[in-house]
Every structure is written in structure tokens, then in C-alpha cells.
Amino acid sequence: MIKNEVLLRSVAPMSVLAAGAFASGVLAVATGLAYGLALVLLTGWGLRRSGRGAFGPADWITFARAVLVGCAAELIAAGGHQLWWLVGIVAVALAMDGFDGQVARRTGTASEFGARFDMEVDAFLILLLCIQVSRTLGLWVLAIGLMRYAFVAASWALPWLTAPLYPSMARKTVAAVQGVVLLVAVSGLLPWALSFALVVAALASLVWSFGRDTVWLARHRVQAEPGRIVEITRATLRRPHGPSWRGHNQAA
């Protein structure tokens, strides 16, 4: 069963390469090959790291979205002559977003791997759209696509940034707006000035969202630190060296 799944996941590079051949261009084909191989290798690594042997139903939906994102990457690498193909592919990928989460909840197969997989696909798609839009509006647009990666990089120096965040509809709305606004800007349906204003507004909302979450995490860290020390101390008194204490400490 697992071997069959690996074979199915390995079909992704061929699908993406086929799109690259349609887009034409050595850069497009090279992009498809690199993306397809990275997709297979990274998903395999993620499954092993999470202790899971295979995809769940929702993961296959995310994987299908990831293949579409790879096709978009090839079209962007090929240039702007395939604009409507790019708009169509991205529109489908954005429309599919959220289906994987619903399937995971309804089938009881939600997992940390699935959530992370979905997040990475979304982040890379936004970065790709930023690259395309920056060709007409300027390199400043890349700030939208790079902000999440900058946040992750900052968490290497400030581990408290990796703490779980509270549920927020505003955060979800801001994230959804980025994809829609960037797709509209890519399509060229609106005048340049209006597209510029919309993307500026999207960037401003994203800065606000990241800023609010960062402030909350900083305050939460300060408030939770004394309680965390007490919690760890009590756990230490109960079981100084046992594996359960180590797991509790990591969760805290």
C-alpha cells in the first residue's frame, strides 16, 4: 500500500513537467523538475518525521493543490504570455483551499502534518503571485510573500514566536484576502492605479495581522513564563527523569 502511494506521489513531477513543456522554455521545465522533486522528497520527509506512513484523504487534496501550484510556478517562470492559464490554475488552487481542512475534520484525520502541508502550499502560492505582480507594480509587492518566511526566520532566534495562536477570524480573512487581491492584480482586469491601491491595502492588512499576533505572543510569553516555571517544577518533583515529563515540557 505504501509503495503504491509513493508511486502515486511520484507522478507529480511528471504532471508538473508536462505543464512546463506546454509553457515552453528551459527555465519553465527546470522549474517544474525542481519543484516536483522537492514536493515528493519533502512530503516523504514530513510523513516520516510525523510518524505517519501514508497520506490521509485531506492530504491528497492538499497534494493536488500543490501540483497546481507547481504548474503556476512554471508558467510564471516561462513569462507572461500564458497569463490566462496562470489565472485559471491559481483560481482553482485558491478555490480548493479549505476543502482539505473540512475533509480532515469530517473523516477524523486532522494532523499536524496536514496543517503544516496546507500552510506551506498556501505560503508558496502567495509568494509566486507576488513575483508575478511585482513585474508590473514593483518589487515592494514581494514583502507580502516574504513576510511569513521572515516570521519563521525570526522564530529561530525568538522561539516564543512558535507558540500556538488563538483562533481568529480576522487572521483567516486577511490571509484569504491576500490571494484574492493578488490574483485580481495578476489578471490585469483592473486599472493599474486601482490594482496598486488594492495590493497596498492587502499589504497593510497583513502587516497589521502579523503585528497583532507578534504583540500577543510577546505578551503571552511574559504572562505565561511564571506559570510555566511552576508547572515544570511540579512535574519535575513527580517524575524527575521519566519520558512523560519530557513530553509535558515540550508541550508546554
mmCIF file of C-alpha atoms in Angstrom:
data_model
loop_
_atom_site.group_PDB
_atom_site.id
_atom_site.type_symbol
_atom_site.label_atom_id
_atom_site.label_comp_id
_atom_site.label_asym_id
_atom_site.label_seq_id
_atom_site.Cartn_x
_atom_site.Cartn_y
_atom_site.Cartn_z
ATOM 1 C CA MET A 1 0.000 0.000 0.000
ATOM 2 C CA ILE A 2 2.743 2.423 0.984
ATOM 3 C CA LYS A 3 4.741 1.575 -2.138
ATOM 4 C CA ASN A 4 1.700 2.324 -4.279
ATOM 5 C CA GLU A 5 1.262 5.679 -2.545
ATOM 6 C CA VAL A 6 4.890 6.609 -3.099
ATOM 7 C CA LEU A 7 4.415 5.780 -6.777
ATOM 8 C CA LEU A 8 1.322 7.993 -6.951
ATOM 9 C CA ARG A 9 3.137 10.859 -5.242
ATOM 10 C CA SER A 10 5.996 10.447 -7.686
ATOM 11 C CA VAL A 11 3.638 11.146 -10.589
ATOM 12 C CA ALA A 12 3.607 14.812 -9.524
ATOM 13 C CA PRO A 13 6.926 15.716 -11.193
ATOM 14 C CA MET A 14 5.678 14.264 -14.482
ATOM 15 C CA SER A 15 2.462 16.274 -14.248
ATOM 16 C CA VAL A 16 4.314 19.474 -13.499
ATOM 17 C CA LEU A 17 6.868 18.783 -16.226
ATOM 18 C CA ALA A 18 4.060 18.251 -18.718
ATOM 19 C CA ALA A 19 2.740 21.694 -17.867
ATOM 20 C CA GLY A 20 6.255 23.060 -18.266
ATOM 21 C CA ALA A 21 6.526 21.576 -21.732
ATOM 22 C CA PHE A 22 3.243 23.266 -22.624
ATOM 23 C CA ALA A 23 4.509 26.565 -21.231
ATOM 24 C CA SER A 24 7.730 26.053 -23.196
ATOM 25 C CA GLY A 25 11.146 27.242 -22.186
ATOM 26 C CA VAL A 26 14.122 25.650 -20.495
ATOM 27 C CA LEU A 27 13.550 27.691 -17.329
ATOM 28 C CA ALA A 28 9.954 26.501 -17.072
ATOM 29 C CA VAL A 29 10.924 22.839 -17.442
ATOM 30 C CA ALA A 30 13.766 23.226 -14.942
ATOM 31 C CA THR A 31 11.373 24.892 -12.504
ATOM 32 C CA GLY A 32 8.898 22.047 -12.882
ATOM 33 C CA LEU A 33 11.554 19.396 -12.359
ATOM 34 C CA ALA A 34 12.958 21.094 -9.243
ATOM 35 C CA TYR A 35 9.510 21.730 -7.789
ATOM 36 C CA GLY A 36 8.200 18.234 -8.498
ATOM 37 C CA LEU A 37 11.201 16.504 -6.965
ATOM 38 C CA ALA A 38 11.108 18.832 -3.938
ATOM 39 C CA LEU A 39 7.406 18.120 -3.467
ATOM 40 C CA VAL A 40 7.917 14.357 -3.410
ATOM 41 C CA LEU A 41 11.007 14.454 -1.215
ATOM 42 C CA LEU A 42 9.641 16.965 1.296
ATOM 43 C CA THR A 43 6.278 15.263 1.701
ATOM 44 C CA GLY A 44 8.054 11.953 2.211
ATOM 45 C CA TRP A 45 10.324 13.534 4.803
ATOM 46 C CA GLY A 46 7.358 15.128 6.533
ATOM 47 C CA LEU A 47 5.482 11.842 6.736
ATOM 48 C CA ARG A 48 8.486 10.070 8.240
ATOM 49 C CA ARG A 49 9.086 12.876 10.725
ATOM 50 C CA SER A 50 5.460 12.857 11.850
ATOM 51 C CA GLY A 51 5.479 9.080 12.253
ATOM 52 C CA ARG A 52 2.790 8.595 9.621
ATOM 53 C CA GLY A 53 3.107 6.021 6.885
ATOM 54 C CA ALA A 54 0.729 7.458 4.321
ATOM 55 C CA PHE A 55 -1.410 10.403 3.265
ATOM 56 C CA GLY A 56 -4.878 10.850 4.673
ATOM 57 C CA PRO A 57 -7.857 11.846 2.469
ATOM 58 C CA ALA A 58 -7.322 15.558 3.133
ATOM 59 C CA ASP A 59 -3.599 15.323 2.387
ATOM 60 C CA TRP A 60 -4.375 14.159 -1.151
ATOM 61 C CA ILE A 61 -6.444 17.298 -1.703
ATOM 62 C CA THR A 62 -3.557 19.420 -0.475
ATOM 63 C CA PHE A 63 -1.217 17.444 -2.709
ATOM 64 C CA ALA A 64 -3.426 18.153 -5.727
ATOM 65 C CA ARG A 65 -3.301 21.854 -4.851
ATOM 66 C CA ALA A 66 0.469 21.607 -4.551
ATOM 67 C CA VAL A 67 0.705 20.191 -8.080
ATOM 68 C CA LEU A 68 -1.389 23.108 -9.370
ATOM 69 C CA VAL A 69 0.956 25.494 -7.581
ATOM 70 C CA GLY A 70 3.862 23.808 -9.362
ATOM 71 C CA CYS A 71 2.141 24.391 -12.701
ATOM 72 C CA ALA A 72 1.709 28.059 -11.756
ATOM 73 C CA ALA A 73 5.400 28.261 -10.894
ATOM 74 C CA GLU A 74 6.294 27.003 -14.363
ATOM 75 C CA LEU A 75 4.003 29.477 -16.081
ATOM 76 C CA ILE A 76 5.494 32.349 -14.099
ATOM 77 C CA ALA A 77 8.999 31.150 -14.947
ATOM 78 C CA ALA A 78 8.012 30.981 -18.626
ATOM 79 C CA GLY A 79 6.836 34.600 -18.692
ATOM 80 C CA GLY A 80 3.567 36.458 -19.017
ATOM 81 C CA HIS A 81 2.402 35.045 -22.349
ATOM 82 C CA GLN A 82 0.368 32.319 -20.582
ATOM 83 C CA LEU A 83 -1.493 34.796 -18.341
ATOM 84 C CA TRP A 84 -4.981 33.340 -18.525
ATOM 85 C CA TRP A 85 -3.727 29.798 -17.965
ATOM 86 C CA LEU A 86 -1.991 31.141 -14.867
ATOM 87 C CA VAL A 87 -5.126 32.914 -13.644
ATOM 88 C CA GLY A 88 -7.243 29.801 -14.178
ATOM 89 C CA ILE A 89 -4.838 27.461 -12.394
ATOM 90 C CA VAL A 90 -4.398 29.794 -9.435
ATOM 91 C CA ALA A 91 -8.152 30.374 -9.192
ATOM 92 C CA VAL A 92 -8.747 26.618 -8.912
ATOM 93 C CA ALA A 93 -5.966 26.258 -6.322
ATOM 94 C CA LEU A 94 -7.447 29.079 -4.232
ATOM 95 C CA ALA A 95 -10.971 27.678 -4.551
ATOM 96 C CA MET A 96 -9.767 24.298 -3.283
ATOM 97 C CA ASP A 97 -8.246 25.885 -0.192
ATOM 98 C CA GLY A 98 -10.309 24.925 2.817
ATOM 99 C CA PHE A 99 -11.638 21.692 1.336
ATOM 100 C CA ASP A 100 -8.758 19.744 2.823
ATOM 101 C CA GLY A 101 -9.494 21.084 6.295
ATOM 102 C CA GLN A 102 -13.178 20.178 6.021
ATOM 103 C CA VAL A 103 -12.360 16.671 4.824
ATOM 104 C CA ALA A 104 -9.817 16.210 7.613
ATOM 105 C CA ARG A 105 -12.352 17.188 10.270
ATOM 106 C CA ARG A 106 -15.179 15.095 8.853
ATOM 107 C CA THR A 107 -13.026 11.998 8.467
ATOM 108 C CA GLY A 108 -11.240 12.453 11.785
ATOM 109 C CA THR A 109 -7.848 12.527 10.062
ATOM 110 C CA ALA A 110 -6.691 16.039 11.049
ATOM 111 C CA SER A 111 -2.979 16.095 11.836
ATOM 112 C CA GLU A 112 -0.094 18.462 12.454
ATOM 113 C CA PHE A 113 1.494 17.252 9.212
ATOM 114 C CA GLY A 114 -1.645 18.053 7.214
ATOM 115 C CA ALA A 115 -1.957 21.519 8.710
ATOM 116 C CA ARG A 116 1.698 22.290 8.031
ATOM 117 C CA PHE A 117 1.488 20.909 4.492
ATOM 118 C CA ASP A 118 -1.529 23.115 3.740
ATOM 119 C CA MET A 119 0.195 26.154 5.227
ATOM 120 C CA GLU A 120 3.360 25.692 3.179
ATOM 121 C CA VAL A 121 1.415 25.267 -0.069
ATOM 122 C CA ASP A 122 -0.556 28.460 0.660
ATOM 123 C CA ALA A 123 2.591 30.410 1.532
ATOM 124 C CA PHE A 124 4.433 29.365 -1.617
ATOM 125 C CA LEU A 125 1.444 30.174 -3.819
ATOM 126 C CA ILE A 126 1.255 33.690 -2.342
ATOM 127 C CA LEU A 127 4.978 34.145 -2.950
ATOM 128 C CA LEU A 128 4.569 33.096 -6.583
ATOM 129 C CA LEU A 129 1.718 35.548 -7.086
ATOM 130 C CA CYS A 130 3.846 38.283 -5.545
ATOM 131 C CA ILE A 131 6.632 37.535 -8.016
ATOM 132 C CA GLN A 132 4.195 37.862 -10.919
ATOM 133 C CA VAL A 133 2.567 41.047 -9.605
ATOM 134 C CA SER A 134 5.954 42.629 -8.826
ATOM 135 C CA ARG A 135 6.668 42.660 -12.559
ATOM 136 C CA THR A 136 4.055 45.369 -13.010
ATOM 137 C CA LEU A 137 3.727 47.038 -9.597
ATOM 138 C CA GLY A 138 7.278 46.850 -8.282
ATOM 139 C CA LEU A 139 9.471 44.708 -6.074
ATOM 140 C CA TRP A 140 7.818 46.034 -2.897
ATOM 141 C CA VAL A 141 4.993 43.541 -3.518
ATOM 142 C CA LEU A 142 7.392 40.729 -2.565
ATOM 143 C CA ALA A 143 7.023 41.892 1.053
ATOM 144 C CA ILE A 144 3.645 40.139 1.123
ATOM 145 C CA GLY A 145 5.052 36.795 0.050
ATOM 146 C CA LEU A 146 8.198 37.030 2.147
ATOM 147 C CA MET A 147 6.563 38.161 5.390
ATOM 148 C CA ARG A 148 5.624 34.687 6.546
ATOM 149 C CA TYR A 149 9.121 33.382 5.793
ATOM 150 C CA ALA A 150 10.628 36.336 7.670
ATOM 151 C CA PHE A 151 8.405 35.457 10.635
ATOM 152 C CA VAL A 152 9.646 31.858 10.542
ATOM 153 C CA ALA A 153 13.259 33.042 10.327
ATOM 154 C CA ALA A 154 12.697 35.337 13.312
ATOM 155 C CA SER A 155 11.346 32.394 15.309
ATOM 156 C CA TRP A 156 14.749 30.717 15.050
ATOM 157 C CA ALA A 157 16.161 33.485 17.225
ATOM 158 C CA LEU A 158 12.941 34.006 19.229
ATOM 159 C CA PRO A 159 11.433 30.560 19.899
ATOM 160 C CA TRP A 160 8.411 32.059 21.667
ATOM 161 C CA LEU A 161 7.119 33.092 18.243
ATOM 162 C CA THR A 162 6.329 29.413 17.565
ATOM 163 C CA ALA A 163 3.736 29.230 20.354
ATOM 164 C CA PRO A 164 0.169 28.391 19.252
ATOM 165 C CA LEU A 165 -2.018 31.369 18.413
ATOM 166 C CA TYR A 166 -5.610 31.879 19.467
ATOM 167 C CA PRO A 167 -8.296 31.245 16.793
ATOM 168 C CA SER A 168 -9.044 34.415 14.841
ATOM 169 C CA MET A 169 -11.492 35.017 12.015
ATOM 170 C CA ALA A 170 -9.703 38.291 11.271
ATOM 171 C CA ARG A 171 -6.438 36.401 10.678
ATOM 172 C CA LYS A 172 -8.151 33.954 8.326
ATOM 173 C CA THR A 173 -9.859 36.784 6.466
ATOM 174 C CA VAL A 174 -6.618 38.698 5.985
ATOM 175 C CA ALA A 175 -4.899 35.558 4.694
ATOM 176 C CA ALA A 176 -7.714 34.872 2.227
ATOM 177 C CA VAL A 177 -7.705 38.473 1.020
ATOM 178 C CA GLN A 178 -4.049 38.256 0.011
ATOM 179 C CA GLY A 179 -4.675 35.511 -2.531
ATOM 180 C CA VAL A 180 -7.788 37.119 -3.999
ATOM 181 C CA VAL A 181 -6.231 40.586 -4.329
ATOM 182 C CA LEU A 182 -3.031 39.243 -5.859
ATOM 183 C CA LEU A 183 -4.982 37.097 -8.326
ATOM 184 C CA VAL A 184 -7.019 40.130 -9.408
ATOM 185 C CA ALA A 185 -3.796 42.096 -9.837
ATOM 186 C CA VAL A 186 -2.295 39.271 -11.914
ATOM 187 C CA SER A 187 -5.349 39.143 -14.185
ATOM 188 C CA GLY A 188 -4.935 42.769 -15.249
ATOM 189 C CA LEU A 189 -8.704 43.309 -15.210
ATOM 190 C CA LEU A 190 -8.426 46.478 -13.135
ATOM 191 C CA PRO A 191 -6.627 49.725 -13.955
ATOM 192 C CA TRP A 192 -3.033 49.910 -12.738
ATOM 193 C CA ALA A 193 -3.803 52.536 -10.091
ATOM 194 C CA LEU A 194 -6.662 50.518 -8.599
ATOM 195 C CA SER A 195 -4.601 47.319 -8.550
ATOM 196 C CA PHE A 196 -1.793 49.252 -6.853
ATOM 197 C CA ALA A 197 -4.177 50.569 -4.185
ATOM 198 C CA LEU A 198 -5.666 47.133 -3.529
ATOM 199 C CA VAL A 199 -2.272 45.479 -3.149
ATOM 200 C CA VAL A 200 -1.119 48.269 -0.816
ATOM 201 C CA ALA A 201 -4.237 47.708 1.289
ATOM 202 C CA ALA A 202 -3.583 43.955 1.314
ATOM 203 C CA LEU A 203 -0.007 44.523 2.469
ATOM 204 C CA ALA A 204 -1.184 46.914 5.172
ATOM 205 C CA SER A 205 -3.714 44.385 6.472
ATOM 206 C CA LEU A 206 -1.042 41.676 6.523
ATOM 207 C CA VAL A 207 1.379 43.909 8.457
ATOM 208 C CA TRP A 208 -1.415 44.626 10.934
ATOM 209 C CA SER A 209 -2.238 40.919 11.310
ATOM 210 C CA PHE A 210 1.368 39.817 11.818
ATOM 211 C CA GLY A 211 1.989 42.762 14.126
ATOM 212 C CA ARG A 212 -1.043 41.980 16.272
ATOM 213 C CA ASP A 213 -0.095 38.309 16.573
ATOM 214 C CA THR A 214 3.516 39.157 17.400
ATOM 215 C CA VAL A 215 2.447 41.534 20.166
ATOM 216 C CA TRP A 216 0.049 38.929 21.532
ATOM 217 C CA LEU A 217 2.754 36.255 21.531
ATOM 218 C CA ALA A 218 5.161 38.609 23.292
ATOM 219 C CA ARG A 219 2.614 39.441 25.984
ATOM 220 C CA HIS A 220 1.561 35.819 26.328
ATOM 221 C CA ARG A 221 5.189 34.817 26.797
ATOM 222 C CA VAL A 222 5.674 37.329 29.595
ATOM 223 C CA GLN A 223 2.461 36.342 31.364
ATOM 224 C CA ALA A 224 2.878 32.590 30.929
ATOM 225 C CA GLU A 225 6.517 32.342 31.959
ATOM 226 C CA PRO A 226 5.986 32.204 35.789
ATOM 227 C CA GLY A 227 3.179 29.647 35.456
ATOM 228 C CA ARG A 228 5.292 27.565 33.121
ATOM 229 C CA ILE A 229 8.136 27.500 35.661
ATOM 230 C CA VAL A 230 5.752 26.338 38.397
ATOM 231 C CA GLU A 231 4.226 23.730 36.082
ATOM 232 C CA ILE A 232 7.611 22.317 35.125
ATOM 233 C CA THR A 233 8.763 22.348 38.756
ATOM 234 C CA ARG A 234 5.759 20.331 39.897
ATOM 235 C CA ALA A 235 6.188 17.869 37.047
ATOM 236 C CA THR A 236 9.862 17.535 37.956
ATOM 237 C CA LEU A 237 9.021 16.690 41.549
ATOM 238 C CA ARG A 238 6.628 13.971 40.405
ATOM 239 C CA ARG A 239 8.872 12.374 37.778
ATOM 240 C CA PRO A 240 12.418 13.756 37.559
ATOM 241 C CA HIS A 241 13.698 11.758 34.599
ATOM 242 C CA GLY A 242 10.763 9.947 33.010
ATOM 243 C CA PRO A 243 9.752 10.291 29.378
ATOM 244 C CA SER A 244 6.315 11.645 30.324
ATOM 245 C CA TRP A 245 7.932 14.688 31.906
ATOM 246 C CA ARG A 246 9.958 15.381 28.775
ATOM 247 C CA GLY A 247 6.850 15.237 26.623
ATOM 248 C CA HIS A 248 4.977 17.538 29.018
ATOM 249 C CA ASN A 249 7.848 20.002 28.998
ATOM 250 C CA GLN A 250 7.923 20.094 25.197
ATOM 251 C CA ALA A 251 4.155 20.606 25.040
ATOM 252 C CA ALA A 252 4.393 23.469 27.495
#
